[in-house]
Amino acid sequence: EAGVAQSPRYKIIEKRQSVAFWCNPISGHATLYWYQQILGQGPKLLIQFQNNGVVDDSQLPKDRFSAERLKGVDSTLKIQPAKLEDSAVYLCASSLNSVSNEQFFGPGTRLTVL
Amino acid sequence: AQRVTQPEKLLSVFKGAPVELKCNYSYSGSPELFWYVQYSRQRLQLLLRHISRESIKGFTADLNKGETSFHLKKPFAQEEDSAMYYCALTGSARQLTFGSGTQLTVLP
């Protein structure tokens, strides 16, 4: 079974630049999550999608972060403009539905903002 | 608000020794508790959940509502248990809140 795919795996940008991350969840998984994991901390939920609708984006810094899942499958997370404190690993996860609590994680994208 | 605390960032034990990774939580309702593990160069993956009440790779965890704890235990640690362990909970909103993790090193 193919797992959650993410790209790129690594990205280095300068502050004030823009960056986008892509996630392809496990086939058939309706719920998709984006997490931010800062070094030394646990993952923090940024946004949760159920199919192509947003369930919760209360912790997403909406002045610079945006995310979409237009067709209810793939998702992109964008940061524009990036700040130094955005340096982190961005994890995508999916689950069968919002009731199922087993989330399957992708390998993550490590972002460094210089 | 829900919160998960893992007081130990680093924990080292010798092979064959018992190991306990501590987890305390704060939540006003009835949470569901999990342990996730990340082995070196691998993805974060679910190890066990309290509702299953099962032992995975020799690990068990019991939910203690009185002490609001969900400590992870294994009687005899193995070198392959070396990994980063995260305790997490969900509440009524069904969203995971993670602790900051404990890096377990099992020494030969």
PDB file of C-alpha atoms in Angstrom:
ATOM      1  CA  GLU A   1       0.000   0.000   0.000  1.00  0.00           C
ATOM      2  CA  ALA A   2       1.433   3.380  -0.979  1.00  0.00           C
ATOM      3  CA  GLY A   3       1.798   5.763   1.899  1.00  0.00           C
ATOM      4  CA  VAL A   4       1.325   9.507   2.135  1.00  0.00           C
ATOM      5  CA  ALA A   5       3.591  11.254  -0.353  1.00  0.00           C
ATOM      6  CA  GLN A   6       5.077  14.699   0.117  1.00  0.00           C
ATOM      7  CA  SER A   7       7.337  16.909  -1.969  1.00  0.00           C
ATOM      8  CA  PRO A   8       9.793  18.439  -1.895  1.00  0.00           C
ATOM      9  CA  ARG A   9      11.641  16.700   0.927  1.00  0.00           C
ATOM     10  CA  TYR A  10      13.862  19.706   1.598  1.00  0.00           C
ATOM     11  CA  LYS A  11      13.595  23.389   0.773  1.00  0.00           C
ATOM     12  CA  ILE A  12      15.837  26.314   1.569  1.00  0.00           C
ATOM     13  CA  ILE A  13      14.597  29.833   0.917  1.00  0.00           C
ATOM     14  CA  GLU A  14      15.326  33.350   2.053  1.00  0.00           C
ATOM     15  CA  LYS A  15      12.939  35.283   4.257  1.00  0.00           C
ATOM     16  CA  ARG A  16      10.166  37.071   2.417  1.00  0.00           C
ATOM     17  CA  GLN A  17      10.224  34.479  -0.371  1.00  0.00           C
ATOM     18  CA  SER A  18       7.292  32.171  -1.113  1.00  0.00           C
ATOM     19  CA  VAL A  19       7.209  28.398  -0.890  1.00  0.00           C
ATOM     20  CA  ALA A  20       4.685  25.654  -1.566  1.00  0.00           C
ATOM     21  CA  PHE A  21       4.468  22.082  -0.347  1.00  0.00           C
ATOM     22  CA  TRP A  22       2.511  19.272  -1.914  1.00  0.00           C
ATOM     23  CA  CYS A  23       0.830  16.252  -0.327  1.00  0.00           C
ATOM     24  CA  ASN A  24      -0.842  13.198  -1.816  1.00  0.00           C
ATOM     25  CA  PRO A  25      -2.744  11.214   0.831  1.00  0.00           C
ATOM     26  CA  ILE A  26      -3.424   7.510   0.922  1.00  0.00           C
ATOM     27  CA  SER A  27      -6.018   6.597  -1.676  1.00  0.00           C
ATOM     28  CA  GLY A  28      -9.520   6.719  -0.252  1.00  0.00           C
ATOM     29  CA  HIS A  29      -8.611   8.772   2.799  1.00  0.00           C
ATOM     30  CA  ALA A  30     -11.117  11.569   3.182  1.00  0.00           C
ATOM     31  CA  THR A  31      -9.359  13.491   5.938  1.00  0.00           C
ATOM     32  CA  LEU A  32      -6.075  15.306   5.411  1.00  0.00           C
ATOM     33  CA  TYR A  33      -3.985  17.196   7.936  1.00  0.00           C
ATOM     34  CA  TRP A  34      -1.052  19.587   7.758  1.00  0.00           C
ATOM     35  CA  TYR A  35       1.217  19.858  10.796  1.00  0.00           C
ATOM     36  CA  GLN A  36       4.151  22.106  11.591  1.00  0.00           C
ATOM     37  CA  GLN A  37       6.940  20.581  13.661  1.00  0.00           C
ATOM     38  CA  ILE A  38       9.510  23.018  14.978  1.00  0.00           C
ATOM     39  CA  LEU A  39      12.795  21.526  16.164  1.00  0.00           C
ATOM     40  CA  GLY A  40      12.463  20.096  19.658  1.00  0.00           C
ATOM     41  CA  GLN A  41       8.661  20.199  19.650  1.00  0.00           C
ATOM     42  CA  GLY A  42       5.872  17.851  18.757  1.00  0.00           C
ATOM     43  CA  PRO A  43       3.804  18.311  15.611  1.00  0.00           C
ATOM     44  CA  LYS A  44       1.242  21.116  15.788  1.00  0.00           C
ATOM     45  CA  LEU A  45      -1.890  20.962  13.677  1.00  0.00           C
ATOM     46  CA  LEU A  46      -2.202  23.771  11.151  1.00  0.00           C
ATOM     47  CA  ILE A  47      -5.256  22.727   9.167  1.00  0.00           C
ATOM     48  CA  GLN A  48      -7.599  19.784   8.728  1.00  0.00           C
ATOM     49  CA  PHE A  49      -9.588  18.994   5.577  1.00  0.00           C
ATOM     50  CA  GLN A  50     -12.539  16.683   5.212  1.00  0.00           C
ATOM     51  CA  ASN A  51     -12.678  15.937   1.484  1.00  0.00           C
ATOM     52  CA  ASN A  52     -12.262  19.400  -0.041  1.00  0.00           C
ATOM     53  CA  GLY A  53     -13.703  21.353   2.889  1.00  0.00           C
ATOM     54  CA  VAL A  54     -11.819  22.888   5.804  1.00  0.00           C
ATOM     55  CA  VAL A  55     -12.747  21.405   9.184  1.00  0.00           C
ATOM     56  CA  ASP A  56     -10.368  23.427  11.335  1.00  0.00           C
ATOM     57  CA  ASP A  57      -7.809  26.075  10.462  1.00  0.00           C
ATOM     58  CA  SER A  58      -7.791  27.859  13.800  1.00  0.00           C
ATOM     59  CA  GLN A  59      -4.015  27.493  14.214  1.00  0.00           C
ATOM     60  CA  LEU A  60      -3.102  28.465  10.660  1.00  0.00           C
ATOM     61  CA  PRO A  61      -1.418  31.909  10.484  1.00  0.00           C
ATOM     62  CA  LYS A  62      -3.718  33.119   7.768  1.00  0.00           C
ATOM     63  CA  ASP A  63      -1.815  36.308   7.065  1.00  0.00           C
ATOM     64  CA  ARG A  64       0.921  34.243   5.426  1.00  0.00           C
ATOM     65  CA  PHE A  65      -0.169  30.613   5.250  1.00  0.00           C
ATOM     66  CA  SER A  66      -2.783  29.176   2.915  1.00  0.00           C
ATOM     67  CA  ALA A  67      -3.826  25.656   2.033  1.00  0.00           C
ATOM     68  CA  GLU A  68      -6.180  24.068  -0.410  1.00  0.00           C
ATOM     69  CA  ARG A  69      -7.500  20.662  -1.379  1.00  0.00           C
ATOM     70  CA  LEU A  70      -9.539  21.550  -4.417  1.00  0.00           C
ATOM     71  CA  LYS A  71     -10.516  18.096  -5.662  1.00  0.00           C
ATOM     72  CA  GLY A  72     -10.562  16.413  -2.285  1.00  0.00           C
ATOM     73  CA  VAL A  73      -7.373  14.449  -2.950  1.00  0.00           C
ATOM     74  CA  ASP A  74      -4.027  16.262  -3.229  1.00  0.00           C
ATOM     75  CA  SER A  75      -3.319  19.285  -1.111  1.00  0.00           C
ATOM     76  CA  THR A  76      -0.904  22.202  -1.209  1.00  0.00           C
ATOM     77  CA  LEU A  77       0.306  24.357   1.653  1.00  0.00           C
ATOM     78  CA  LYS A  78       1.785  27.752   0.822  1.00  0.00           C
ATOM     79  CA  ILE A  79       3.732  30.282   2.814  1.00  0.00           C
ATOM     80  CA  GLN A  80       3.947  33.810   1.463  1.00  0.00           C
ATOM     81  CA  PRO A  81       6.057  35.607   2.596  1.00  0.00           C
ATOM     82  CA  ALA A  82       8.185  33.298   4.723  1.00  0.00           C
ATOM     83  CA  LYS A  83       9.704  34.358   8.030  1.00  0.00           C
ATOM     84  CA  LEU A  84      12.688  32.933   9.879  1.00  0.00           C
ATOM     85  CA  GLU A  85      10.382  31.334  12.472  1.00  0.00           C
ATOM     86  CA  ASP A  86       8.697  29.265   9.754  1.00  0.00           C
ATOM     87  CA  SER A  87      11.750  27.006   9.642  1.00  0.00           C
ATOM     88  CA  ALA A  88      10.322  23.617  10.545  1.00  0.00           C
ATOM     89  CA  VAL A  89       9.299  20.243   9.204  1.00  0.00           C
ATOM     90  CA  TYR A  90       5.878  20.318   7.575  1.00  0.00           C
ATOM     91  CA  LEU A  91       4.067  17.026   7.924  1.00  0.00           C
ATOM     92  CA  CYS A  92       1.063  15.857   5.993  1.00  0.00           C
ATOM     93  CA  ALA A  93      -1.126  13.093   7.362  1.00  0.00           C
ATOM     94  CA  SER A  94      -4.312  11.398   6.263  1.00  0.00           C
ATOM     95  CA  SER A  95      -6.953   9.229   7.858  1.00  0.00           C
ATOM     96  CA  LEU A  96      -9.854   7.246   6.516  1.00  0.00           C
ATOM     97  CA  ASN A  97     -12.297   9.784   7.884  1.00  0.00           C
ATOM     98  CA  SER A  98     -12.591  12.289  10.703  1.00  0.00           C
ATOM     99  CA  VAL A  99     -13.864   9.631  13.106  1.00  0.00           C
ATOM    100  CA  SER A 100     -10.904   7.315  12.590  1.00  0.00           C
ATOM    101  CA  ASN A 101      -8.118   8.428  14.865  1.00  0.00           C
ATOM    102  CA  GLU A 102      -5.321   6.562  13.159  1.00  0.00           C
ATOM    103  CA  GLN A 103      -3.446   9.075  11.109  1.00  0.00           C
ATOM    104  CA  PHE A 104      -0.822   8.031   8.582  1.00  0.00           C
ATOM    105  CA  PHE A 105       2.041  10.449   8.172  1.00  0.00           C
ATOM    106  CA  GLY A 106       4.146  11.411   5.207  1.00  0.00           C
ATOM    107  CA  PRO A 107       7.925  11.825   5.362  1.00  0.00           C
ATOM    108  CA  GLY A 108       7.664  15.592   5.805  1.00  0.00           C
ATOM    109  CA  THR A 109       9.226  18.600   4.110  1.00  0.00           C
ATOM    110  CA  ARG A 110      12.085  20.243   5.957  1.00  0.00           C
ATOM    111  CA  LEU A 111      11.964  24.000   5.369  1.00  0.00           C
ATOM    112  CA  THR A 112      14.880  26.270   6.212  1.00  0.00           C
ATOM    113  CA  VAL A 113      14.316  30.014   6.000  1.00  0.00           C
ATOM    114  CA  LEU A 114      17.519  32.067   5.898  1.00  0.00           C
TER     115      LEU A 114
ATOM    116  CA  ALA B   1      -7.705  23.515  26.126  1.00  0.00           C
ATOM    117  CA  GLN B   2      -5.939  20.201  25.740  1.00  0.00           C
ATOM    118  CA  ARG B   3      -2.306  19.725  26.603  1.00  0.00           C
ATOM    119  CA  VAL B   4       0.186  16.861  26.660  1.00  0.00           C
ATOM    120  CA  THR B   5       3.356  16.947  28.736  1.00  0.00           C
ATOM    121  CA  GLN B   6       6.327  14.639  28.316  1.00  0.00           C
ATOM    122  CA  PRO B   7       8.747  15.674  31.047  1.00  0.00           C
ATOM    123  CA  GLU B   8      11.801  13.824  29.704  1.00  0.00           C
ATOM    124  CA  LYS B   9      13.385  14.990  26.468  1.00  0.00           C
ATOM    125  CA  LEU B  10      16.036  12.288  26.643  1.00  0.00           C
ATOM    126  CA  LEU B  11      15.990   8.860  28.248  1.00  0.00           C
ATOM    127  CA  SER B  12      18.734   6.247  28.166  1.00  0.00           C
ATOM    128  CA  VAL B  13      18.484   2.694  29.442  1.00  0.00           C
ATOM    129  CA  PHE B  14      20.549  -0.438  29.000  1.00  0.00           C
ATOM    130  CA  LYS B  15      19.373  -3.345  26.905  1.00  0.00           C
ATOM    131  CA  GLY B  16      17.221  -5.675  28.979  1.00  0.00           C
ATOM    132  CA  ALA B  17      16.318  -3.019  31.524  1.00  0.00           C
ATOM    133  CA  PRO B  18      12.752  -1.832  32.059  1.00  0.00           C
ATOM    134  CA  VAL B  19      11.764   1.422  30.451  1.00  0.00           C
ATOM    135  CA  GLU B  20       8.981   3.888  31.231  1.00  0.00           C
ATOM    136  CA  LEU B  21       8.259   6.980  29.175  1.00  0.00           C
ATOM    137  CA  LYS B  22       6.095   9.441  31.040  1.00  0.00           C
ATOM    138  CA  CYS B  23       3.100  11.277  29.660  1.00  0.00           C
ATOM    139  CA  ASN B  24       0.664  13.527  31.483  1.00  0.00           C
ATOM    140  CA  TYR B  25      -2.291  15.250  29.914  1.00  0.00           C
ATOM    141  CA  SER B  26      -4.759  17.998  30.571  1.00  0.00           C
ATOM    142  CA  TYR B  27      -8.265  17.752  29.170  1.00  0.00           C
ATOM    143  CA  SER B  28     -11.619  18.462  30.715  1.00  0.00           C
ATOM    144  CA  GLY B  29     -13.557  15.677  29.019  1.00  0.00           C
ATOM    145  CA  SER B  30     -12.811  12.086  28.112  1.00  0.00           C
ATOM    146  CA  PRO B  31      -9.771  12.008  25.861  1.00  0.00           C
ATOM    147  CA  GLU B  32      -8.424   9.286  23.671  1.00  0.00           C
ATOM    148  CA  LEU B  33      -4.693   8.753  24.207  1.00  0.00           C
ATOM    149  CA  PHE B  34      -2.040   7.513  21.794  1.00  0.00           C
ATOM    150  CA  TRP B  35       1.644   6.815  21.545  1.00  0.00           C
ATOM    151  CA  TYR B  36       3.341   7.562  18.229  1.00  0.00           C
ATOM    152  CA  VAL B  37       6.914   6.535  17.421  1.00  0.00           C
ATOM    153  CA  GLN B  38       9.464   7.752  14.916  1.00  0.00           C
ATOM    154  CA  TYR B  39      12.437   5.502  14.242  1.00  0.00           C
ATOM    155  CA  SER B  40      15.548   6.975  12.684  1.00  0.00           C
ATOM    156  CA  ARG B  41      14.929   7.982   9.068  1.00  0.00           C
ATOM    157  CA  GLN B  42      11.349   6.729   9.179  1.00  0.00           C
ATOM    158  CA  ARG B  43       7.925   8.321   9.330  1.00  0.00           C
ATOM    159  CA  LEU B  44       5.928   9.044  12.405  1.00  0.00           C
ATOM    160  CA  GLN B  45       3.682   6.053  13.034  1.00  0.00           C
ATOM    161  CA  LEU B  46       1.096   4.942  15.525  1.00  0.00           C
ATOM    162  CA  LEU B  47       2.441   2.600  18.206  1.00  0.00           C
ATOM    163  CA  LEU B  48      -0.631   2.066  20.339  1.00  0.00           C
ATOM    164  CA  ARG B  49      -3.854   3.636  21.571  1.00  0.00           C
ATOM    165  CA  HIS B  50      -5.439   3.275  24.964  1.00  0.00           C
ATOM    166  CA  ILE B  51      -8.818   2.025  23.727  1.00  0.00           C
ATOM    167  CA  SER B  52      -7.166  -1.014  22.135  1.00  0.00           C
ATOM    168  CA  ARG B  53      -5.608  -2.105  25.419  1.00  0.00           C
ATOM    169  CA  GLU B  54      -3.065  -4.138  23.496  1.00  0.00           C
ATOM    170  CA  SER B  55       0.663  -4.707  23.681  1.00  0.00           C
ATOM    171  CA  ILE B  56       2.640  -3.659  20.641  1.00  0.00           C
ATOM    172  CA  LYS B  57       6.306  -4.673  20.343  1.00  0.00           C
ATOM    173  CA  GLY B  58       6.188  -5.443  24.054  1.00  0.00           C
ATOM    174  CA  PHE B  59       5.005  -1.938  24.964  1.00  0.00           C
ATOM    175  CA  THR B  60       1.910  -1.256  27.029  1.00  0.00           C
ATOM    176  CA  ALA B  61       0.300   1.906  28.296  1.00  0.00           C
ATOM    177  CA  ASP B  62      -2.495   2.302  30.808  1.00  0.00           C
ATOM    178  CA  LEU B  63      -4.695   5.335  31.012  1.00  0.00           C
ATOM    179  CA  ASN B  64      -4.860   6.608  34.595  1.00  0.00           C
ATOM    180  CA  LYS B  65      -7.631   9.168  34.711  1.00  0.00           C
ATOM    181  CA  GLY B  66      -7.004   9.987  38.370  1.00  0.00           C
ATOM    182  CA  GLU B  67      -3.412  10.966  37.695  1.00  0.00           C
ATOM    183  CA  THR B  68      -4.168  12.095  34.102  1.00  0.00           C
ATOM    184  CA  SER B  69      -1.288   9.983  32.894  1.00  0.00           C
ATOM    185  CA  PHE B  70      -0.637   7.566  30.045  1.00  0.00           C
ATOM    186  CA  HIS B  71       2.872   6.263  30.642  1.00  0.00           C
ATOM    187  CA  LEU B  72       4.454   3.883  28.127  1.00  0.00           C
ATOM    188  CA  LYS B  73       6.194   0.843  29.568  1.00  0.00           C
ATOM    189  CA  LYS B  74       8.253  -2.099  28.435  1.00  0.00           C
ATOM    190  CA  PRO B  75       9.755  -4.640  30.830  1.00  0.00           C
ATOM    191  CA  PHE B  76      12.873  -5.425  28.797  1.00  0.00           C
ATOM    192  CA  ALA B  77      14.166  -2.778  26.410  1.00  0.00           C
ATOM    193  CA  GLN B  78      15.774  -3.758  23.109  1.00  0.00           C
ATOM    194  CA  GLU B  79      18.240  -1.771  21.027  1.00  0.00           C
ATOM    195  CA  GLU B  80      15.694  -1.530  18.212  1.00  0.00           C
ATOM    196  CA  ASP B  81      13.395   0.377  20.565  1.00  0.00           C
ATOM    197  CA  SER B  82      15.654   3.408  20.247  1.00  0.00           C
ATOM    198  CA  ALA B  83      13.469   6.097  18.714  1.00  0.00           C
ATOM    199  CA  MET B  84      11.550   9.290  19.345  1.00  0.00           C
ATOM    200  CA  TYR B  85       8.272   8.695  21.165  1.00  0.00           C
ATOM    201  CA  TYR B  86       5.354  11.121  21.178  1.00  0.00           C
ATOM    202  CA  CYS B  87       2.326  10.966  23.401  1.00  0.00           C
ATOM    203  CA  ALA B  88      -0.833  12.476  21.895  1.00  0.00           C
ATOM    204  CA  LEU B  89      -4.479  12.928  22.675  1.00  0.00           C
ATOM    205  CA  THR B  90      -7.720  13.727  20.924  1.00  0.00           C
ATOM    206  CA  GLY B  91     -10.807  15.187  22.467  1.00  0.00           C
ATOM    207  CA  SER B  92     -14.261  15.827  21.141  1.00  0.00           C
ATOM    208  CA  ALA B  93     -12.850  17.762  18.192  1.00  0.00           C
ATOM    209  CA  ARG B  94     -10.980  14.587  17.117  1.00  0.00           C
ATOM    210  CA  GLN B  95      -7.750  16.488  16.536  1.00  0.00           C
ATOM    211  CA  LEU B  96      -4.393  15.259  17.741  1.00  0.00           C
ATOM    212  CA  THR B  97      -2.423  17.282  20.252  1.00  0.00           C
ATOM    213  CA  PHE B  98       1.131  16.023  20.625  1.00  0.00           C
ATOM    214  CA  GLY B  99       3.603  16.244  23.453  1.00  0.00           C
ATOM    215  CA  SER B 100       7.143  17.436  22.767  1.00  0.00           C
ATOM    216  CA  GLY B 101       8.521  13.906  22.591  1.00  0.00           C
ATOM    217  CA  THR B 102      11.060  11.743  24.402  1.00  0.00           C
ATOM    218  CA  GLN B 103      14.170  10.447  22.647  1.00  0.00           C
ATOM    219  CA  LEU B 104      14.778   6.924  23.932  1.00  0.00           C
ATOM    220  CA  THR B 105      18.230   5.408  23.556  1.00  0.00           C
ATOM    221  CA  VAL B 106      18.753   1.774  24.456  1.00  0.00           C
ATOM    222  CA  LEU B 107      22.406   1.118  25.138  1.00  0.00           C
ATOM    223  CA  PRO B 108      24.040  -2.258  24.388  1.00  0.00           C
TER     224      PRO B 108
END
